Coordinates of N, CA, C and O in Angstrom, one line a residue:
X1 N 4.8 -13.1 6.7 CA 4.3 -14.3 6.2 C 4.9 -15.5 6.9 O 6.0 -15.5 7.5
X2 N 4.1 -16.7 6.7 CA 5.2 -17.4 7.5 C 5.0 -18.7 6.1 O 4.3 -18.4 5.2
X3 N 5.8 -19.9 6.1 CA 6.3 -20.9 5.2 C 4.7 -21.9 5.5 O 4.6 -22.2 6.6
X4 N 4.0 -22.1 4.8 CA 2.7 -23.2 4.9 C 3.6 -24.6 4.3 O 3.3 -25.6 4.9
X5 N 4.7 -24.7 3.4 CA 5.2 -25.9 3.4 C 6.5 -25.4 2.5 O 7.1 -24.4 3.0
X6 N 6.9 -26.0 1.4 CA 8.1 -25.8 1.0 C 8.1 -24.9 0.1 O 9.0 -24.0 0.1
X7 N 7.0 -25.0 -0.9 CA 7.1 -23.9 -1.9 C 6.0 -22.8 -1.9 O 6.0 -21.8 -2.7
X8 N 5.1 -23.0 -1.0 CA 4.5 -21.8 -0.6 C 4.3 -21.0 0.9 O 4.5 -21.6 1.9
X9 N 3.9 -20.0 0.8 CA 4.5 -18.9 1.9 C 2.4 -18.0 1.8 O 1.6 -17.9 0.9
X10 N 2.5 -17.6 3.2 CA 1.0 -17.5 3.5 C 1.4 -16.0 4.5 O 2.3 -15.9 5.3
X11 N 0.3 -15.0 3.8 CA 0.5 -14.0 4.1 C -1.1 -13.3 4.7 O -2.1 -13.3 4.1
X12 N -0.8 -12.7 6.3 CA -2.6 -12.7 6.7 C -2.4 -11.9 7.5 O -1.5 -11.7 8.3
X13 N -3.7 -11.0 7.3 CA -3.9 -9.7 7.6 C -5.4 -10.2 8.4 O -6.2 -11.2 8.1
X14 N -5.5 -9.2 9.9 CA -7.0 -9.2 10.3 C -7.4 -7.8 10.5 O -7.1 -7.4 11.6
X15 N -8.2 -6.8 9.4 CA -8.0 -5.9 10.3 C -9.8 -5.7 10.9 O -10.9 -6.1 10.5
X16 N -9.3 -4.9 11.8 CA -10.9 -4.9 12.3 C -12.0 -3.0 11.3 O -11.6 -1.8 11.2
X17 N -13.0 -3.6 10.9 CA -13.6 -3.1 10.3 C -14.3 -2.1 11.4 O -14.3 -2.2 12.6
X18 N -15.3 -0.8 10.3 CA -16.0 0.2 11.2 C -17.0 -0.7 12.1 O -17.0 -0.5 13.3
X19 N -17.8 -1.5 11.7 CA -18.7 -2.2 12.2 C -18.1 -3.2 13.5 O -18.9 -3.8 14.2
X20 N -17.0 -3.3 13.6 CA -16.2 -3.7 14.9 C -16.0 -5.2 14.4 O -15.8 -5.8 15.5
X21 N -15.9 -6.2 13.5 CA -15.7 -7.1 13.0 C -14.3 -6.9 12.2 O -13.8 -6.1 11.4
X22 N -13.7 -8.2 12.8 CA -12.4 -8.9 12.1 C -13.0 -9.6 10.8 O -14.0 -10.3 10.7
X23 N -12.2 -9.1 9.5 CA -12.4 -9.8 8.6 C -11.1 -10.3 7.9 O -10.7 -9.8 6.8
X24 N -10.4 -11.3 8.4 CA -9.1 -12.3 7.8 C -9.1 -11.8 6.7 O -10.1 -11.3 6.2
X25 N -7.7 -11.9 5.9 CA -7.9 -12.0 4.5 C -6.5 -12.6 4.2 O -5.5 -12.1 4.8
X26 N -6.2 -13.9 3.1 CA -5.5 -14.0 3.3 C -4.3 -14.0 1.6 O -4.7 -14.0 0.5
X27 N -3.1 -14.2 2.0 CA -2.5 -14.3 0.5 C -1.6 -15.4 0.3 O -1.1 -15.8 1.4
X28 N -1.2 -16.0 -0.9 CA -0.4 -16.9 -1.2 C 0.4 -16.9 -1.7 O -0.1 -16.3 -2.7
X29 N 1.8 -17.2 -2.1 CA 3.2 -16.9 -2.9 C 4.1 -17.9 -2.5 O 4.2 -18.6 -1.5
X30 N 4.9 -18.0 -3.6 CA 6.1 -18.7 -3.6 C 7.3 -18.4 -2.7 O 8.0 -19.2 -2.1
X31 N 7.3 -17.1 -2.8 CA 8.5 -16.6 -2.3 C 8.1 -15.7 -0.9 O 7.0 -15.0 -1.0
X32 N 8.6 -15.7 -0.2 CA 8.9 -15.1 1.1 C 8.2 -13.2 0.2 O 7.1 -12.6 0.2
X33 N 9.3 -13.0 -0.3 CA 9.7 -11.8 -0.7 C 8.4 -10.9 -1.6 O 8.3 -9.6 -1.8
X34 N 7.5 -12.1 -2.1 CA 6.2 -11.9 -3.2 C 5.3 -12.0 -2.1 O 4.2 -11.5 -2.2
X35 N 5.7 -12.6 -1.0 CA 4.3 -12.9 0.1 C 4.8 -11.6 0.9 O 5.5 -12.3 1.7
X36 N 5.0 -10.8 1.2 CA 5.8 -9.8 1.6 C 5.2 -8.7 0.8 O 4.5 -7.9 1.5
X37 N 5.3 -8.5 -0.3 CA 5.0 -7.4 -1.4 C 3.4 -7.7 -1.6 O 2.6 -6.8 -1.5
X38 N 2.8 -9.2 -2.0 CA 1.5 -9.2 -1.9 C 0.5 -8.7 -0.5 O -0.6 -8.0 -0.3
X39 N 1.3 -9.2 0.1 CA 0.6 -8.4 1.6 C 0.7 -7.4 1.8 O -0.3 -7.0 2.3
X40 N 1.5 -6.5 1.7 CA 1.4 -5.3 1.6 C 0.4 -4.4 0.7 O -0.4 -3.4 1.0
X41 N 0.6 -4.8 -0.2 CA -0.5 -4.7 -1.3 C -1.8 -4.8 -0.8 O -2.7 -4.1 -1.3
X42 N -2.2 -5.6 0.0 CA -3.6 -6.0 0.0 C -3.8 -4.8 1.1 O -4.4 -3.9 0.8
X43 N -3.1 -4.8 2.6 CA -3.1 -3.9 3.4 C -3.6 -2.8 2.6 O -4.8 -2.7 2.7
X44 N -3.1 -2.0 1.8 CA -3.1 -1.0 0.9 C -4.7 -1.0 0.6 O -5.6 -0.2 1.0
X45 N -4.9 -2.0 0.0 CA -6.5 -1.9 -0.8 C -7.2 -2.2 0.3 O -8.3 -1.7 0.3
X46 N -6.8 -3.2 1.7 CA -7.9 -3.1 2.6 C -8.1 -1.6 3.7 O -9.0 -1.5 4.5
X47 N -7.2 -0.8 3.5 CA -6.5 -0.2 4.1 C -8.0 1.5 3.3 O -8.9 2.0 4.0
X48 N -7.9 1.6 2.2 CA -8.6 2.1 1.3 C -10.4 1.7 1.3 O -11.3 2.5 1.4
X49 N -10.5 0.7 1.3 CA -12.0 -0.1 1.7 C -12.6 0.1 3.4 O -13.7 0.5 3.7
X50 N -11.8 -0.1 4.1 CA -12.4 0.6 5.5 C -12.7 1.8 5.2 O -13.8 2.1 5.7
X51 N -11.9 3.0 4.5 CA -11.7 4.3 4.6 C -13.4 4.3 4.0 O -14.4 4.6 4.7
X52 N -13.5 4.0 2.7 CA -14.7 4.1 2.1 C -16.0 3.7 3.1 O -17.0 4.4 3.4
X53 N -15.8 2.7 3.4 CA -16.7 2.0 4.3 C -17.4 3.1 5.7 O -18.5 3.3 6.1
X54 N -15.9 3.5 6.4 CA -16.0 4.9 7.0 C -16.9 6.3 6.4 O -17.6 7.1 7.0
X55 N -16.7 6.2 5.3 CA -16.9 7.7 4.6 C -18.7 7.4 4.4 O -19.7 8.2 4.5
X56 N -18.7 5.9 4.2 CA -20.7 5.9 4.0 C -20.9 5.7 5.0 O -22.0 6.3 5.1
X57 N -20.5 5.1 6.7 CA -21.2 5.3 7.7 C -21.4 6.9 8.0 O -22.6 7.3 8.2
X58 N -20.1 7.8 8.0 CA -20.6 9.0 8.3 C -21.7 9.6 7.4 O -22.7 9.9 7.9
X59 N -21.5 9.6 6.5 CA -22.6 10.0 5.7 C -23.9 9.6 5.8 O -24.8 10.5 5.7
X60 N -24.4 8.3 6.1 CA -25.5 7.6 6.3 C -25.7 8.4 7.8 O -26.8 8.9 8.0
X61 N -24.8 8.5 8.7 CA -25.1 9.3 10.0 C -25.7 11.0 9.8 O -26.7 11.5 10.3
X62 N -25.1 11.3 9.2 CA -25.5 12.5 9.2 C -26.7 13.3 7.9 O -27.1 14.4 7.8
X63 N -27.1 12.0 6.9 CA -28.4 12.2 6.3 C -29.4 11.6 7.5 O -30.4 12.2 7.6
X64 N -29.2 10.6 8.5 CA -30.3 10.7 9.4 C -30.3 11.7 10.2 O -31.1 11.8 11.1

């Protein structure tokens, strides 16, 4: 994360999706250490959301 001003701290993930698109996402915290743990966190659930997103392209592939 990096410091956006004094008391908050900005935490940003891009990952790229099945569909080949960057989708930013971003987080906000007080502390270094919360901006740190919230981003991680989100990785995790974006991390889980491609997977899914994966699992209906194959599937949609292979009912056509």
């Amino acid at each position: 994360g990096s410091p956006v001003n004094d008391r908050r701290w900005e935490g940003r993930d891009s990952p790229i999706w099945p569909d080949g698109k960057k989708h930013p996402r971003n987080v906000y915290a007080h502390s270094k250490e919360e901006c740190e743990r919230l981003l991680a966190e989100m990785i995790q659930e974006v991390k889980a959301e491609i997977a899914a997103e994966k699992e209906l392209l194959n599937l949609s592939k292979q009912a056509g």
